Amino acid sequence: KIDELLLQVQSFKANSPEELEQFRIQYNGKKGILNDLFAQFKSVPAQEKKEFGLRLNTLKQAVAQKLESSKATESAQNDADFKDLTRPSYPRPLGSRHPISLVRNRILEIFQSIGFSIADGPEIEDDWHNFSALNMPEYHPARDMQDTFFIETNPDILLRTHTSSVQIRYMEQNQPPMRILSPGRVFRNEAISSRSHCIFHQIEGLYIDENVSFADLKQTLQFFTTELFGKSKIRLRPSYFPFTEPSAEVDVYWGLETETDYRITKGTGWLEIMGCGMVDPAVLENVGIDSNRYSGYAFGMGIERIVMLLYQMGDIRMFFENDKRMLEQFKAL
Ligand code: PHE
């Protein structure tokens, strides 16, 4: 009788998942054939027990095998049904550029169009390139303007507080004329608030040649703000930086008189967008450039600040939170 069942099991073929389930219940169910036979095993005469047991086990294995292989064909069948190569793919969400990248690229593009090229340098700097060469010797009070992160306990190694360090490196290795931009991340040990962060991005510019004048600087900045903001008025306000003399802050008039008034953030009027000045001759001498023959100007701006002006953003911390709801608003740009 078991042999007969074995044949039946071996030749069974499920035509549907329901049939397969029926088969499973019929053999493997609680009241199924296998349990039934195992129950009978007790009453089989002793001399037949061995033979009966062997066959019963063969049957049990056959059932298990059949269930296993039927399941495999079934899922293979499902897979085949699923692989419709003509189906349109899922919509794949495209990322967007970070607003800092967008505005950085725009600013670089504007200056590149008038002959500036890009210079790069390390974020971990030494004292010389970040401070001393820039006319800020040790204990110079101007160092307090840029609270510094030092690496471990070595006061010579620090996170750059501005990308002027890149300009020093460039001037050490090249001779004028030079026209460079140094974009990059900078670090300052400042309390984080809606208006300041311990990490931000800068673009600094440097132009050194014979007879470079303050008028050249002002014209270049006027060209820049007009390209970036539309028709705009700027004003240079006297200021102080150790590495430039004279020095100035650049304000742009942010009001109804500009073509960009639809982008006005909180308040109107003169808003500060960068620092600038004529490179101090002492800085040129520090890097081996003849300050009698050459002069130059430099400027530096924080990218975050410009993005906040352009896109009416009120909190600098948003740039570093990577909230998709914020980032996705820049998709179209
Ligand atoms: N390095 C200055 C800063 O980070 C900016 C600056 C650059 C000012 C060049 C003047 C000239 O604050």
Short mmCIF file of C-alpha atoms and ligand atoms in Angstrom, two decimals:
data_model
loop_
_atom_site.label_atom_id
_atom_site.label_comp_id
_atom_site.label_asym_id
_atom_site.label_seq_id
_atom_site.Cartn_x
_atom_site.Cartn_y
_atom_site.Cartn_z
CA LYS A 1 0.00 0.00 0.00
CA ILE A 2 2.82 2.40 0.82
CA ASP A 3 4.43 1.65 -2.53
CA GLU A 4 1.25 2.68 -4.26
CA LEU A 5 1.16 5.94 -2.32
CA LEU A 6 4.81 6.50 -3.19
CA LEU A 7 4.01 6.21 -6.90
CA GLN A 8 1.14 8.63 -6.52
CA VAL A 9 3.31 11.15 -4.72
CA GLN A 10 6.08 10.88 -7.29
CA SER A 11 3.77 11.41 -10.22
CA PHE A 12 1.80 14.23 -8.61
CA LYS A 13 1.87 17.54 -10.44
CA ALA A 14 0.21 20.64 -9.03
CA ASN A 15 -1.56 22.76 -11.61
CA SER A 16 -2.30 25.55 -9.21
CA PRO A 17 -1.24 26.76 -5.77
CA GLU A 18 -4.59 25.50 -4.47
CA GLU A 19 -3.89 21.98 -5.72
CA LEU A 20 -0.51 22.03 -4.12
CA GLU A 21 -2.02 23.09 -0.81
CA GLN A 22 -4.56 20.28 -1.06
CA PHE A 23 -1.77 17.82 -1.63
CA ARG A 24 0.09 19.15 1.39
CA ILE A 25 -2.96 18.77 3.62
CA GLN A 26 -3.71 15.34 2.24
CA TYR A 27 -0.25 14.00 3.12
CA ASN A 28 1.29 16.32 5.67
CA GLY A 29 -1.80 17.65 7.41
CA LYS A 30 -2.56 16.83 11.03
CA LYS A 31 -5.02 14.18 9.97
CA GLY A 32 -3.10 13.43 6.81
CA ILE A 33 -1.86 10.16 5.39
CA LEU A 34 1.62 10.35 6.90
CA ASN A 35 0.42 10.91 10.45
CA ASP A 36 -2.07 8.13 9.95
CA LEU A 37 0.61 5.70 8.83
CA PHE A 38 2.91 6.67 11.67
CA ALA A 39 0.07 5.94 14.05
CA GLN A 40 -0.37 2.49 12.49
CA PHE A 41 3.32 1.78 12.94
CA LYS A 42 2.70 0.79 16.56
CA SER A 43 0.41 -2.06 15.62
CA VAL A 44 2.64 -3.48 12.89
CA PRO A 45 3.96 -6.95 13.87
CA ALA A 46 7.54 -6.86 15.14
CA GLN A 47 9.11 -8.73 12.23
CA GLU A 48 7.56 -6.32 9.69
CA LYS A 49 8.42 -3.18 11.60
CA LYS A 50 11.79 -2.63 9.97
CA GLU A 51 10.48 -2.97 6.43
CA PHE A 52 7.41 -0.81 7.18
CA GLY A 53 9.52 1.88 8.80
CA LEU A 54 11.89 2.06 5.83
CA ARG A 55 9.08 2.48 3.33
CA LEU A 56 7.27 4.95 5.48
CA ASN A 57 10.38 7.12 5.68
CA THR A 58 10.87 6.93 1.92
CA LEU A 59 7.30 8.12 1.46
CA LYS A 60 7.77 10.95 3.93
CA GLN A 61 10.88 12.13 2.10
CA ALA A 62 9.15 11.92 -1.26
CA VAL A 63 6.31 14.11 0.01
CA ALA A 64 8.73 16.68 1.40
CA GLN A 65 10.69 16.70 -1.85
CA LYS A 66 7.57 17.13 -3.94
CA LEU A 67 6.36 20.05 -1.84
CA GLU A 68 9.76 21.69 -2.02
CA SER A 69 10.18 21.38 -5.79
CA SER A 70 6.59 22.44 -6.52
CA LYS A 71 7.09 25.55 -4.50
CA ALA A 72 10.26 26.34 -6.40
CA THR A 73 8.53 26.02 -9.78
CA GLU A 74 5.68 28.12 -8.54
CA SER A 75 7.88 31.01 -7.51
CA ALA A 76 9.92 30.71 -10.69
CA GLN A 77 6.65 30.99 -12.56
CA ASN A 78 5.74 34.08 -10.56
CA ASP A 79 9.10 35.64 -11.34
CA ALA A 80 8.63 34.98 -15.03
CA ASP A 81 5.22 36.66 -14.92
CA PHE A 82 6.78 39.60 -13.13
CA LYS A 83 9.60 40.22 -15.56
CA ASP A 84 7.83 42.36 -18.07
CA LEU A 85 10.66 44.20 -19.73
CA THR A 86 8.32 46.57 -21.49
CA ARG A 87 6.98 48.00 -18.25
CA PRO A 88 7.96 51.59 -17.57
CA SER A 89 10.48 51.83 -14.78
CA TYR A 90 9.74 53.31 -11.40
CA PRO A 91 10.14 57.05 -11.34
CA ARG A 92 13.65 57.59 -10.04
CA PRO A 93 13.93 60.73 -7.96
CA LEU A 94 16.81 62.88 -9.16
CA GLY A 95 18.83 64.75 -6.60
CA SER A 96 19.38 68.47 -6.66
CA ARG A 97 22.45 70.57 -6.20
CA HIS A 98 22.99 72.10 -2.81
CA PRO A 99 22.28 75.83 -2.81
CA ILE A 100 25.85 76.48 -1.67
CA SER A 101 27.19 74.65 -4.72
CA LEU A 102 24.80 76.48 -7.02
CA VAL A 103 25.78 79.91 -5.80
CA ARG A 104 29.47 79.03 -5.54
CA ASN A 105 29.44 77.91 -9.17
CA ARG A 106 27.66 81.07 -10.24
CA ILE A 107 30.16 83.30 -8.42
CA LEU A 108 33.14 81.40 -9.85
CA GLU A 109 31.65 81.64 -13.32
CA ILE A 110 31.31 85.42 -13.07
CA PHE A 111 34.94 85.89 -12.09
CA GLN A 112 36.19 83.27 -14.52
CA SER A 113 34.54 85.27 -17.29
CA ILE A 114 37.00 88.11 -16.54
CA GLY A 115 40.10 85.99 -16.34
CA PHE A 116 40.26 84.57 -12.82
CA SER A 117 41.25 80.94 -12.35
CA ILE A 118 40.71 78.65 -9.37
CA ALA A 119 43.29 77.70 -6.76
CA ASP A 120 42.91 75.00 -4.16
CA GLY A 121 44.55 74.34 -0.80
CA PRO A 122 44.30 72.23 2.35
CA GLU A 123 41.65 72.65 5.05
CA ILE A 124 44.17 71.72 7.72
CA GLU A 125 46.71 74.52 7.72
CA ASP A 126 49.78 75.69 9.56
CA ASP A 127 50.12 78.95 11.41
CA TRP A 128 52.27 80.53 8.70
CA HIS A 129 49.79 80.21 5.84
CA ASN A 130 46.68 81.02 7.86
CA PHE A 131 48.07 83.86 10.00
CA SER A 132 51.74 84.86 10.07
CA ALA A 133 52.29 85.33 6.34
CA LEU A 134 49.11 87.42 6.31
CA ASN A 135 50.65 89.99 8.57
CA MET A 136 49.22 88.46 11.73
CA PRO A 137 52.23 87.45 13.84
CA GLU A 138 51.80 85.47 17.04
CA TYR A 139 49.96 87.47 19.71
CA HIS A 140 48.62 89.91 17.13
CA PRO A 141 45.21 90.96 18.46
CA ALA A 142 43.65 90.60 15.01
CA ARG A 143 43.85 86.85 15.44
CA ASP A 144 40.91 87.20 17.80
CA MET A 145 38.76 88.23 14.84
CA GLN A 146 38.81 84.58 13.79
CA ASP A 147 38.42 82.18 16.69
CA THR A 148 40.45 79.18 15.73
CA PHE A 149 40.15 75.43 16.03
CA PHE A 150 43.55 73.94 16.77
CA ILE A 151 44.38 70.34 15.99
CA GLU A 152 45.24 68.45 19.15
CA THR A 153 47.61 70.51 21.30
CA ASN A 154 49.95 71.68 18.58
CA PRO A 155 49.26 75.41 18.13
CA ASP A 156 50.97 75.32 14.74
CA ILE A 157 48.36 73.08 13.13
CA LEU A 158 44.82 74.36 12.77
CA LEU A 159 41.68 74.33 10.66
CA ARG A 160 41.93 77.26 8.26
CA THR A 161 39.79 80.20 9.32
CA HIS A 162 39.70 81.67 5.82
CA THR A 163 40.87 80.72 2.34
CA SER A 164 43.42 83.55 2.31
CA SER A 165 45.77 80.70 3.24
CA VAL A 166 45.35 79.37 -0.29
CA GLN A 167 46.38 82.73 -1.70
CA ILE A 168 49.58 82.64 0.35
CA ARG A 169 50.36 79.17 -0.97
CA TYR A 170 49.70 80.29 -4.52
CA MET A 171 51.84 83.42 -4.23
CA GLU A 172 54.70 81.37 -2.78
CA GLN A 173 54.75 79.24 -5.90
CA ASN A 174 53.94 81.71 -8.67
CA GLN A 175 54.97 85.15 -9.82
CA PRO A 176 52.61 87.93 -10.97
CA PRO A 177 50.55 88.60 -12.90
CA MET A 178 48.05 86.39 -11.09
CA ARG A 179 44.29 86.37 -10.86
CA ILE A 180 42.91 83.63 -8.66
CA LEU A 181 39.86 82.58 -6.69
CA SER A 182 40.04 80.30 -3.68
CA PRO A 183 36.71 78.72 -2.83
CA GLY A 184 36.40 76.35 0.10
CA ARG A 185 35.27 75.37 3.57
CA VAL A 186 36.51 77.35 6.52
CA PHE A 187 36.22 76.82 10.26
CA ARG A 188 35.77 79.17 13.18
CA ASN A 189 35.24 78.39 16.81
CA GLU A 190 32.05 80.39 17.12
CA ALA A 191 28.79 79.76 18.91
CA ILE A 192 26.25 78.39 16.44
CA SER A 193 23.23 80.59 15.88
CA SER A 194 20.89 81.54 13.07
CA ARG A 195 23.53 83.96 11.81
CA SER A 196 26.84 82.23 12.39
CA HIS A 197 28.18 78.70 12.20
CA CYS A 198 31.46 77.02 13.02
CA ILE A 199 31.71 75.79 9.42
CA PHE A 200 30.99 77.89 6.39
CA HIS A 201 32.18 78.48 2.84
CA GLN A 202 34.17 81.30 1.38
CA ILE A 203 35.31 82.54 -1.96
CA GLU A 204 38.30 84.81 -1.82
CA GLY A 205 39.83 86.55 -4.81
CA LEU A 206 43.33 87.90 -5.47
CA TYR A 207 44.71 89.98 -8.32
CA ILE A 208 48.38 90.97 -8.43
CA ASP A 209 50.02 92.82 -11.30
CA GLU A 210 51.84 96.05 -12.05
CA ASN A 211 49.79 99.17 -11.30
CA VAL A 212 46.73 97.52 -9.82
CA SER A 213 44.68 100.22 -8.16
CA PHE A 214 41.78 100.58 -5.77
CA ALA A 215 39.69 101.78 -8.72
CA ASP A 216 40.30 98.41 -10.41
CA LEU A 217 39.00 96.70 -7.30
CA LYS A 218 35.88 98.79 -7.16
CA GLN A 219 35.09 98.31 -10.86
CA THR A 220 35.54 94.56 -10.56
CA LEU A 221 33.22 94.37 -7.56
CA GLN A 222 30.61 96.51 -9.28
CA PHE A 223 30.75 94.19 -12.28
CA PHE A 224 30.38 91.21 -9.96
CA THR A 225 27.35 92.46 -8.03
CA THR A 226 25.61 93.51 -11.23
CA GLU A 227 26.12 90.05 -12.69
CA LEU A 228 24.95 88.31 -9.54
CA PHE A 229 22.13 90.51 -8.24
CA GLY A 230 21.11 92.46 -11.32
CA LYS A 231 21.51 96.21 -11.60
CA SER A 232 22.85 97.19 -8.21
CA LYS A 233 24.54 99.92 -6.24
CA ILE A 234 27.54 99.20 -4.06
CA ARG A 235 29.37 101.20 -1.45
CA LEU A 236 32.81 100.66 0.06
CA ARG A 237 33.02 101.41 3.74
CA PRO A 238 36.43 101.80 5.45
CA SER A 239 37.35 98.78 7.53
CA TYR A 240 40.37 96.93 8.86
CA PHE A 241 42.10 93.68 7.89
CA PRO A 242 45.72 92.99 8.81
CA PHE A 243 46.56 91.79 5.29
CA THR A 244 45.09 94.69 3.28
CA GLU A 245 45.71 98.41 3.39
CA PRO A 246 43.46 100.24 2.82
CA SER A 247 40.63 97.84 3.67
CA ALA A 248 36.90 98.08 3.11
CA GLU A 249 33.60 96.32 3.59
CA VAL A 250 31.42 96.08 0.52
CA ASP A 251 27.74 96.89 0.97
CA VAL A 252 25.17 96.31 -1.70
CA TYR A 253 21.99 98.36 -1.72
CA TRP A 254 19.14 96.00 -1.18
CA GLY A 255 16.02 97.96 -1.85
CA LEU A 256 13.35 98.97 -4.23
CA GLU A 257 15.82 100.66 -6.52
CA THR A 258 17.38 97.38 -7.62
CA GLU A 259 15.88 95.19 -10.27
CA THR A 260 15.98 92.35 -7.81
CA ASP A 261 13.50 93.70 -5.30
CA TYR A 262 11.41 90.54 -5.50
CA ARG A 263 14.21 88.79 -3.68
CA ILE A 264 14.39 91.19 -0.78
CA THR A 265 14.98 89.46 2.50
CA LYS A 266 14.30 90.94 5.87
CA GLY A 267 14.85 94.65 5.64
CA THR A 268 16.17 96.79 2.87
CA GLY A 269 19.02 99.21 2.62
CA TRP A 270 22.77 98.66 2.63
CA LEU A 271 23.76 95.08 3.35
CA GLU A 272 27.32 93.94 3.85
CA ILE A 273 28.42 91.19 1.46
CA MET A 274 32.21 91.01 1.66
CA GLY A 275 35.54 92.37 2.83
CA CYS A 276 38.26 93.66 0.51
CA GLY A 277 41.31 95.84 0.19
CA MET A 278 44.71 96.41 -1.39
CA VAL A 279 47.14 93.64 -0.47
CA ASP A 280 49.50 94.95 2.20
CA PRO A 281 53.07 95.23 0.76
CA ALA A 282 54.32 93.33 3.81
CA VAL A 283 52.28 90.30 2.70
CA LEU A 284 53.82 90.45 -0.78
CA GLU A 285 57.30 90.57 0.73
CA ASN A 286 56.47 87.59 2.97
CA VAL A 287 55.89 85.44 -0.10
CA GLY A 288 58.77 86.78 -2.18
CA ILE A 289 56.94 89.19 -4.48
CA ASP A 290 58.57 92.56 -5.14
CA SER A 291 56.20 95.07 -3.56
CA ASN A 292 57.86 98.01 -5.32
CA ARG A 293 57.01 96.57 -8.68
CA TYR A 294 53.69 94.87 -7.96
CA SER A 295 50.49 95.74 -6.21
CA GLY A 296 47.19 93.96 -5.93
CA TYR A 297 43.77 93.68 -4.43
CA ALA A 298 42.00 90.94 -2.52
CA PHE A 299 38.43 90.28 -1.47
CA GLY A 300 36.62 87.60 0.45
CA MET A 301 32.99 86.64 0.92
CA GLY A 302 30.94 84.05 2.75
CA ILE A 303 28.87 81.99 0.35
CA GLU A 304 26.15 81.19 2.89
CA ARG A 305 25.49 84.86 3.43
CA ILE A 306 25.01 85.47 -0.30
CA VAL A 307 22.72 82.46 -0.65
CA MET A 308 20.63 83.73 2.26
CA LEU A 309 20.27 87.10 0.58
CA LEU A 310 19.42 85.64 -2.80
CA TYR A 311 16.90 83.08 -1.62
CA GLN A 312 15.41 84.69 1.46
CA MET A 313 16.78 82.20 3.92
CA GLY A 314 16.75 83.26 7.53
CA ASP A 315 18.88 80.65 9.28
CA ILE A 316 22.41 79.57 8.37
CA ARG A 317 21.96 76.24 10.18
CA MET A 318 19.62 75.09 7.40
CA PHE A 319 22.60 74.60 5.10
CA PHE A 320 24.01 71.82 7.20
CA GLU A 321 20.85 69.97 8.22
CA ASN A 322 20.24 68.34 4.84
CA ASP A 323 16.49 68.57 5.23
CA LYS A 324 15.15 67.32 1.92
CA ARG A 325 12.22 69.72 2.08
CA MET A 326 14.69 72.59 1.91
CA LEU A 327 17.08 71.02 -0.60
CA GLU A 328 14.35 70.01 -3.05
CA GLN A 329 13.31 73.61 -3.46
CA PHE A 330 16.51 74.08 -5.47
CA LYS A 331 15.74 71.31 -7.92
CA ALA A 332 14.86 73.57 -10.80
CA LEU A 333 18.05 75.62 -10.58
N1 PHE B 1 40.05 86.84 4.87
C1 PHE B 1 39.01 87.75 5.28
C2 PHE B 1 38.07 87.00 6.21
O1 PHE B 1 37.96 85.83 6.13
C3 PHE B 1 38.24 88.30 4.12
C4 PHE B 1 39.05 89.21 3.28
C5 PHE B 1 39.75 88.71 2.20
C6 PHE B 1 39.12 90.54 3.54
C7 PHE B 1 40.50 89.54 1.41
C8 PHE B 1 39.88 91.38 2.77
C9 PHE B 1 40.57 90.89 1.73
O2 PHE B 1 37.41 87.61 7.04
#
